[in-house]
């Protein structure tokens, strides 16, 4: 633990002209007294750490000293490619690895380029969760993430109506709109060997074994996810709605319902009628969901079928007329 902290301290000092005890304490998450002791230990070990006293003082490396401990470990290199997703790194337990990797890269850069990580962070930030939704980290995510990185089989209990037990080969993690998913192959010992998708928050227990599995070299995580996501989106669209849309309704439809379904429905629609309205047949999840989605279009949509949904909108229109016609 202390050895790792001393290395991090050297890398910090190598990547900047000087740092105060308070700055080092904040970066290393220790007290200023510990920073003083660590600096003394480094000096005794032959690392030329120089302490300047006074208000503008601090610690610096002298004599152009550069450590050779800048080689990236595999975990650090892999985490570095995810460093644009700090929340995801933190939830998977990889924040320390990414921090160490960034320090090593910074230490290896020319002085004129050492602010690259800061300037990049000020120009790009990814905030994955949806609006108005407090993100929750699944308790078992770090265990699953470690198994994914290490290609280790896991024994898992999964809540799917009833609880099922599976031996899985975890291939990859996906963060979709603030929800974590695992793409895994079911081990033939407990299943059919097919690839499936699991929500991490539905695991009730995950235990990584000592046995590693051999990854399928043809497996492509982005392609697999895109295919399964498309299948899922289509599987839940079990009903149809026939509606007329004004020009403004056509423009706003992809923002009210599933964008792919809206695009396909509009492409299959005929020419506008004499009033400039377009009639579409739209796949929807259910009548209740369609009512919630389409009513945001207000007077830019007229539902023609099913009759029960049209009656819902007629009642809505009557209530609105009663409120605004007073």
mmCIF file of N, CA and C in Angstrom, residues 23-119:
data_model
loop_
_atom_site.group_PDB
_atom_site.id
_atom_site.type_symbol
_atom_site.label_atom_id
_atom_site.label_comp_id
_atom_site.label_asym_id
_atom_site.label_seq_id
_atom_site.Cartn_x
_atom_site.Cartn_y
_atom_site.Cartn_z
ATOM 1 N N UNK A 23 -1.642 19.898 -1.661
ATOM 2 C CA UNK A 23 -2.038 19.317 -2.949
ATOM 3 C C UNK A 23 -1.702 17.829 -3.005
ATOM 4 N N UNK A 24 -0.515 17.463 -2.535
ATOM 5 C CA UNK A 24 -0.133 16.060 -2.515
ATOM 6 C C UNK A 24 -1.032 15.255 -1.591
ATOM 7 N N UNK A 25 -1.346 15.835 -0.425
ATOM 8 C CA UNK A 25 -2.214 15.126 0.520
ATOM 9 C C UNK A 25 -3.579 14.868 -0.089
ATOM 10 N N UNK A 26 -4.091 15.834 -0.842
ATOM 11 C CA UNK A 26 -5.403 15.671 -1.476
ATOM 12 C C UNK A 26 -5.351 14.604 -2.564
ATOM 13 N N UNK A 27 -4.294 14.608 -3.380
ATOM 14 C CA UNK A 27 -4.172 13.617 -4.453
ATOM 15 C C UNK A 27 -3.951 12.213 -3.910
ATOM 16 N N UNK A 28 -3.179 12.098 -2.836
ATOM 17 C CA UNK A 28 -2.837 10.791 -2.282
ATOM 18 C C UNK A 28 -3.813 10.323 -1.218
ATOM 19 N N UNK A 29 -4.754 11.222 -0.830
ATOM 20 C CA UNK A 29 -5.769 10.909 0.170
ATOM 21 C C UNK A 29 -5.133 10.517 1.509
ATOM 22 N N UNK A 30 -4.146 11.316 1.921
ATOM 23 C CA UNK A 30 -3.492 11.130 3.210
ATOM 24 C C UNK A 30 -3.359 12.499 3.873
ATOM 25 N N UNK A 31 -2.773 12.520 5.080
ATOM 26 C CA UNK A 31 -2.548 13.786 5.782
ATOM 27 C C UNK A 31 -1.255 14.436 5.291
ATOM 28 N N UNK A 32 -1.107 15.734 5.565
ATOM 29 C CA UNK A 32 0.113 16.436 5.189
ATOM 30 C C UNK A 32 1.314 15.877 5.957
ATOM 31 N N UNK A 33 1.076 15.414 7.176
ATOM 32 C CA UNK A 33 2.159 14.812 7.947
ATOM 33 C C UNK A 33 2.660 13.541 7.253
ATOM 34 N N UNK A 34 1.735 12.761 6.703
ATOM 35 C CA UNK A 34 2.140 11.555 5.961
ATOM 36 C C UNK A 34 2.926 11.924 4.717
ATOM 37 N N UNK A 35 2.538 13.013 4.054
ATOM 38 C CA UNK A 35 3.280 13.483 2.881
ATOM 39 C C UNK A 35 4.714 13.816 3.267
ATOM 40 N N UNK A 36 4.875 14.482 4.407
ATOM 41 C CA UNK A 36 6.224 14.830 4.873
ATOM 42 C C UNK A 36 7.064 13.583 5.124
ATOM 43 N N UNK A 37 6.463 12.584 5.769
ATOM 44 C CA UNK A 37 7.182 11.343 6.039
ATOM 45 C C UNK A 37 7.521 10.611 4.737
ATOM 46 N N UNK A 38 6.581 10.590 3.779
ATOM 47 C CA UNK A 38 6.832 9.911 2.513
ATOM 48 C C UNK A 38 7.946 10.602 1.728
ATOM 49 N N UNK A 39 7.955 11.938 1.750
ATOM 50 C CA UNK A 39 9.015 12.677 1.055
ATOM 51 C C UNK A 39 10.378 12.358 1.661
ATOM 52 N N UNK A 40 10.426 12.243 2.979
ATOM 53 C CA UNK A 40 11.673 11.894 3.653
ATOM 54 C C UNK A 40 12.124 10.482 3.260
ATOM 55 N N UNK A 41 11.149 9.549 3.178
ATOM 56 C CA UNK A 41 11.476 8.176 2.800
ATOM 57 C C UNK A 41 12.015 8.119 1.379
ATOM 58 N N UNK A 42 11.425 8.880 0.471
ATOM 59 C CA UNK A 42 11.912 8.912 -0.905
ATOM 60 C C UNK A 42 13.324 9.484 -0.974
ATOM 61 N N UNK A 43 13.569 10.537 -0.220
ATOM 62 C CA UNK A 43 14.896 11.150 -0.196
ATOM 63 C C UNK A 43 15.940 10.175 0.311
ATOM 64 N N UNK A 44 15.600 9.416 1.361
ATOM 65 C CA UNK A 44 16.527 8.429 1.912
ATOM 66 C C UNK A 44 16.779 7.287 0.924
ATOM 67 N N UNK A 45 15.807 7.041 0.037
ATOM 68 C CA UNK A 45 15.950 5.980 -0.957
ATOM 69 C C UNK A 45 16.689 6.447 -2.200
ATOM 70 N N UNK A 46 17.097 7.720 -2.226
ATOM 71 C CA UNK A 46 17.873 8.224 -3.348
ATOM 72 C C UNK A 46 17.083 9.012 -4.367
ATOM 73 N N UNK A 47 15.785 9.198 -4.141
ATOM 74 C CA UNK A 47 14.976 10.015 -5.049
ATOM 75 C C UNK A 47 15.141 11.474 -4.630
ATOM 76 N N UNK A 48 15.643 12.355 -5.524
ATOM 77 C CA UNK A 48 15.952 13.737 -5.142
ATOM 78 C C UNK A 48 14.713 14.613 -4.987
ATOM 79 N N UNK A 49 13.987 14.410 -3.887
ATOM 80 C CA UNK A 49 12.827 15.244 -3.581
ATOM 81 C C UNK A 49 13.309 16.432 -2.770
ATOM 82 N N UNK A 50 13.008 17.644 -3.232
ATOM 83 C CA UNK A 50 13.465 18.858 -2.566
ATOM 84 C C UNK A 50 12.250 19.596 -2.000
ATOM 85 N N UNK A 51 12.336 19.976 -0.727
ATOM 86 C CA UNK A 51 11.243 20.692 -0.066
ATOM 87 C C UNK A 51 11.601 22.155 0.080
ATOM 88 N N UNK A 52 10.729 23.018 -0.397
ATOM 89 C CA UNK A 52 10.913 24.465 -0.251
ATOM 90 C C UNK A 52 9.968 24.964 0.829
ATOM 91 N N UNK A 53 10.480 25.710 1.770
ATOM 92 C CA UNK A 53 9.658 26.222 2.855
ATOM 93 C C UNK A 53 9.024 27.546 2.468
ATOM 94 N N UNK A 54 8.070 27.972 3.277
ATOM 95 C CA UNK A 54 7.420 29.254 3.034
ATOM 96 C C UNK A 54 6.059 29.104 2.393
ATOM 97 N N UNK A 55 5.357 30.245 2.262
ATOM 98 C CA UNK A 55 3.988 30.237 1.746
ATOM 99 C C UNK A 55 3.917 29.688 0.334
ATOM 100 N N UNK A 56 4.905 30.000 -0.490
ATOM 101 C CA UNK A 56 4.891 29.540 -1.884
ATOM 102 C C UNK A 56 5.714 28.263 -2.061
ATOM 103 N N UNK A 57 6.059 27.645 -0.946
ATOM 104 C CA UNK A 57 6.913 26.469 -1.016
ATOM 105 C C UNK A 57 6.154 25.219 -1.404
ATOM 106 N N UNK A 58 6.870 24.112 -1.432
ATOM 107 C CA UNK A 58 6.265 22.840 -1.786
ATOM 108 C C UNK A 58 7.347 21.827 -2.063
ATOM 109 N N UNK A 59 6.985 20.791 -2.797
ATOM 110 C CA UNK A 59 7.917 19.716 -3.119
ATOM 111 C C UNK A 59 8.159 19.688 -4.617
ATOM 112 N N UNK A 60 9.397 19.369 -4.996
ATOM 113 C CA UNK A 60 9.742 19.243 -6.403
ATOM 114 C C UNK A 60 10.856 18.212 -6.539
ATOM 115 N N UNK A 61 11.013 17.679 -7.760
ATOM 116 C CA UNK A 61 12.138 16.803 -8.069
ATOM 117 C C UNK A 61 13.243 17.649 -8.685
ATOM 118 N N UNK A 62 14.477 17.430 -8.283
ATOM 119 C CA UNK A 62 15.576 18.249 -8.793
ATOM 120 C C UNK A 62 16.485 17.407 -9.687
ATOM 121 N N UNK A 63 17.291 18.125 -10.462
ATOM 122 C CA UNK A 63 18.282 17.448 -11.299
ATOM 123 C C UNK A 63 17.698 16.715 -12.490
ATOM 124 N N UNK A 64 16.460 17.077 -12.903
ATOM 125 C CA UNK A 64 15.848 16.413 -14.058
ATOM 126 C C UNK A 64 15.558 14.949 -13.822
ATOM 127 N N UNK A 65 15.339 14.586 -12.550
ATOM 128 C CA UNK A 65 15.094 13.177 -12.212
ATOM 129 C C UNK A 65 13.824 12.669 -12.891
ATOM 130 N N UNK A 66 13.909 11.477 -13.455
ATOM 131 C CA UNK A 66 12.745 10.836 -14.059
ATOM 132 C C UNK A 66 12.748 9.371 -13.667
ATOM 133 N N UNK A 67 11.598 8.908 -13.173
ATOM 134 C CA UNK A 67 11.480 7.508 -12.792
ATOM 135 C C UNK A 67 11.319 6.627 -14.014
ATOM 136 N N UNK A 68 11.731 5.390 -13.911
ATOM 137 C CA UNK A 68 11.545 4.416 -14.984
ATOM 138 C C UNK A 68 10.267 3.598 -14.760
ATOM 139 N N UNK A 69 9.518 3.935 -13.709
ATOM 140 C CA UNK A 69 8.334 3.139 -13.367
ATOM 141 C C UNK A 69 7.101 3.638 -14.101
ATOM 142 N N UNK A 70 7.235 3.866 -15.396
ATOM 143 C CA UNK A 70 6.105 4.400 -16.163
ATOM 144 C C UNK A 70 5.495 3.381 -17.106
ATOM 145 N N UNK A 71 5.928 2.139 -17.049
ATOM 146 C CA UNK A 71 5.317 1.111 -17.893
ATOM 147 C C UNK A 71 3.917 0.786 -17.416
ATOM 148 N N UNK A 72 2.973 0.717 -18.341
ATOM 149 C CA UNK A 72 1.590 0.457 -17.974
ATOM 150 C C UNK A 72 1.365 -1.027 -17.743
ATOM 151 N N UNK A 73 0.688 -1.355 -16.638
ATOM 152 C CA UNK A 73 0.211 -2.720 -16.434
ATOM 153 C C UNK A 73 -1.015 -2.931 -17.317
ATOM 154 N N UNK A 74 -1.376 -4.198 -17.579
ATOM 155 C CA UNK A 74 -2.507 -4.474 -18.464
ATOM 156 C C UNK A 74 -3.787 -3.814 -17.950
ATOM 157 N N UNK A 75 -4.072 -3.968 -16.657
ATOM 158 C CA UNK A 75 -5.292 -3.383 -16.109
ATOM 159 C C UNK A 75 -5.314 -1.879 -16.241
ATOM 160 N N UNK A 76 -4.157 -1.235 -16.064
ATOM 161 C CA UNK A 76 -4.079 0.220 -16.191
ATOM 162 C C UNK A 76 -4.298 0.648 -17.642
ATOM 163 N N UNK A 77 -3.698 -0.083 -18.563
ATOM 164 C CA UNK A 77 -3.869 0.263 -19.977
ATOM 165 C C UNK A 77 -5.316 0.110 -20.418
ATOM 166 N N UNK A 78 -5.969 -0.969 -19.976
ATOM 167 C CA UNK A 78 -7.376 -1.183 -20.337
ATOM 168 C C UNK A 78 -8.253 -0.110 -19.724
ATOM 169 N N UNK A 79 -7.968 0.250 -18.462
ATOM 170 C CA UNK A 79 -8.769 1.272 -17.797
ATOM 171 C C UNK A 79 -8.590 2.630 -18.446
ATOM 172 N N UNK A 80 -7.392 2.884 -18.999
ATOM 173 C CA UNK A 80 -7.122 4.175 -19.623
ATOM 174 C C UNK A 80 -8.069 4.448 -20.776
ATOM 175 N N UNK A 81 -8.435 3.396 -21.518
ATOM 176 C CA UNK A 81 -9.337 3.574 -22.654
ATOM 177 C C UNK A 81 -10.759 3.887 -22.203
ATOM 178 N N UNK A 82 -11.057 3.704 -20.910
ATOM 179 C CA UNK A 82 -12.375 4.022 -20.377
ATOM 180 C C UNK A 82 -12.365 5.298 -19.566
ATOM 181 N N UNK A 83 -11.255 6.031 -19.598
ATOM 182 C CA UNK A 83 -11.113 7.170 -18.704
ATOM 183 C C UNK A 83 -12.063 8.312 -19.029
ATOM 184 N N UNK A 84 -12.725 8.272 -20.182
ATOM 185 C CA UNK A 84 -13.727 9.277 -20.493
ATOM 186 C C UNK A 84 -15.064 8.992 -19.837
ATOM 187 N N UNK A 85 -15.161 7.893 -19.101
ATOM 188 C CA UNK A 85 -16.408 7.524 -18.423
ATOM 189 C C UNK A 85 -16.108 7.366 -16.928
ATOM 190 N N UNK A 86 -15.808 8.464 -16.223
ATOM 191 C CA UNK A 86 -15.351 8.341 -14.834
ATOM 192 C C UNK A 86 -16.346 7.665 -13.921
ATOM 193 N N UNK A 87 -17.651 7.920 -14.118
ATOM 194 C CA UNK A 87 -18.645 7.283 -13.269
ATOM 195 C C UNK A 87 -18.651 5.777 -13.442
ATOM 196 N N UNK A 88 -18.532 5.319 -14.699
ATOM 197 C CA UNK A 88 -18.507 3.883 -14.959
ATOM 198 C C UNK A 88 -17.271 3.234 -14.360
ATOM 199 N N UNK A 89 -16.120 3.905 -14.467
ATOM 200 C CA UNK A 89 -14.893 3.373 -13.869
ATOM 201 C C UNK A 89 -15.054 3.211 -12.361
ATOM 202 N N UNK A 90 -15.633 4.219 -11.737
ATOM 203 C CA UNK A 90 -15.818 4.185 -10.278
ATOM 204 C C UNK A 90 -16.732 3.034 -9.887
ATOM 205 N N UNK A 91 -17.819 2.838 -10.628
ATOM 206 C CA UNK A 91 -18.773 1.793 -10.290
ATOM 207 C C UNK A 91 -18.188 0.402 -10.495
ATOM 208 N N UNK A 92 -17.271 0.239 -11.465
ATOM 209 C CA UNK A 92 -16.658 -1.055 -11.717
ATOM 210 C C UNK A 92 -15.446 -1.322 -10.834
ATOM 211 N N UNK A 93 -15.054 -0.323 -10.019
ATOM 212 C CA UNK A 93 -13.899 -0.498 -9.154
ATOM 213 C C UNK A 93 -12.578 -0.304 -9.865
ATOM 214 N N UNK A 94 -12.562 0.449 -10.982
ATOM 215 C CA UNK A 94 -11.342 0.628 -11.772
ATOM 216 C C UNK A 94 -10.783 2.042 -11.695
ATOM 217 N N UNK A 95 -11.297 2.865 -10.785
ATOM 218 C CA UNK A 95 -10.880 4.264 -10.724
ATOM 219 C C UNK A 95 -9.397 4.395 -10.396
ATOM 220 N N UNK A 96 -8.889 3.574 -9.462
ATOM 221 C CA UNK A 96 -7.480 3.659 -9.079
ATOM 222 C C UNK A 96 -6.563 3.259 -10.225
ATOM 223 N N UNK A 97 -6.958 2.212 -10.967
ATOM 224 C CA UNK A 97 -6.139 1.773 -12.102
ATOM 225 C C UNK A 97 -6.067 2.855 -13.168
ATOM 226 N N UNK A 98 -7.189 3.510 -13.438
ATOM 227 C CA UNK A 98 -7.203 4.572 -14.447
ATOM 228 C C UNK A 98 -6.380 5.764 -13.986
ATOM 229 N N UNK A 99 -6.464 6.101 -12.695
ATOM 230 C CA UNK A 99 -5.687 7.213 -12.156
ATOM 231 C C UNK A 99 -4.197 6.944 -12.292
ATOM 232 N N UNK A 100 -3.767 5.711 -11.962
ATOM 233 C CA UNK A 100 -2.351 5.361 -12.086
ATOM 234 C C UNK A 100 -1.903 5.414 -13.539
ATOM 235 N N UNK A 101 -2.750 4.941 -14.448
ATOM 236 C CA UNK A 101 -2.401 4.955 -15.876
ATOM 237 C C UNK A 101 -2.253 6.383 -16.385
ATOM 238 N N UNK A 102 -3.162 7.262 -15.989
ATOM 239 C CA UNK A 102 -3.074 8.651 -16.440
ATOM 240 C C UNK A 102 -1.804 9.318 -15.920
ATOM 241 N N UNK A 103 -1.443 9.003 -14.668
ATOM 242 C CA UNK A 103 -0.213 9.572 -14.104
ATOM 243 C C UNK A 103 1.019 9.096 -14.868
ATOM 244 N N UNK A 104 1.047 7.811 -15.221
ATOM 245 C CA UNK A 104 2.201 7.272 -15.937
ATOM 246 C C UNK A 104 2.318 7.894 -17.322
ATOM 247 N N UNK A 105 1.183 8.058 -17.987
ATOM 248 C CA UNK A 105 1.207 8.702 -19.297
ATOM 249 C C UNK A 105 1.661 10.143 -19.175
ATOM 250 N N UNK A 106 1.142 10.846 -18.165
ATOM 251 C CA UNK A 106 1.516 12.241 -17.953
ATOM 252 C C UNK A 106 3.009 12.369 -17.667
ATOM 253 N N UNK A 107 3.531 11.438 -16.854
ATOM 254 C CA UNK A 107 4.952 11.488 -16.502
ATOM 255 C C UNK A 107 5.842 11.256 -17.717
ATOM 256 N N UNK A 108 5.354 10.515 -18.700
ATOM 257 C CA UNK A 108 6.150 10.199 -19.885
ATOM 258 C C UNK A 108 6.071 11.287 -20.958
ATOM 259 N N UNK A 109 5.148 12.250 -20.800
ATOM 260 C CA UNK A 109 4.970 13.289 -21.807
ATOM 261 C C UNK A 109 5.997 14.407 -21.638
ATOM 262 N N UNK A 110 6.188 15.128 -22.709
ATOM 263 C CA UNK A 110 7.008 16.327 -22.629
ATOM 264 C C UNK A 110 6.331 17.340 -21.727
ATOM 265 N N UNK A 111 7.118 18.208 -21.053
ATOM 266 C CA UNK A 111 6.511 19.199 -20.152
ATOM 267 C C UNK A 111 5.425 20.037 -20.813
ATOM 268 N N UNK A 112 5.607 20.355 -22.095
ATOM 269 C CA UNK A 112 4.635 21.203 -22.789
ATOM 270 C C UNK A 112 3.295 20.505 -23.025
ATOM 271 N N UNK A 113 3.270 19.154 -22.862
ATOM 272 C CA UNK A 113 2.049 18.400 -23.131
ATOM 273 C C UNK A 113 1.389 17.858 -21.876
ATOM 274 N N UNK A 114 1.931 18.172 -20.708
ATOM 275 C CA UNK A 114 1.455 17.529 -19.495
ATOM 276 C C UNK A 114 0.091 18.019 -19.025
ATOM 277 N N UNK A 115 -0.387 19.085 -19.613
ATOM 278 C CA UNK A 115 -1.732 19.532 -19.252
ATOM 279 C C UNK A 115 -2.785 18.953 -20.191
ATOM 280 N N UNK A 116 -2.377 17.988 -21.042
ATOM 281 C CA UNK A 116 -3.309 17.441 -22.038
ATOM 282 C C UNK A 116 -4.518 16.787 -21.394
ATOM 283 N N UNK A 117 -4.293 16.042 -20.291
ATOM 284 C CA UNK A 117 -5.427 15.367 -19.654
ATOM 285 C C UNK A 117 -6.423 16.372 -19.098
ATOM 286 N N UNK A 118 -5.911 17.469 -18.534
ATOM 287 C CA UNK A 118 -6.814 18.478 -17.970
ATOM 288 C C UNK A 118 -7.575 19.206 -19.070
ATOM 289 N N UNK A 119 -6.875 19.594 -20.143
ATOM 290 C CA UNK A 119 -7.555 20.322 -21.216
ATOM 291 C C UNK A 119 -8.579 19.438 -21.914
#
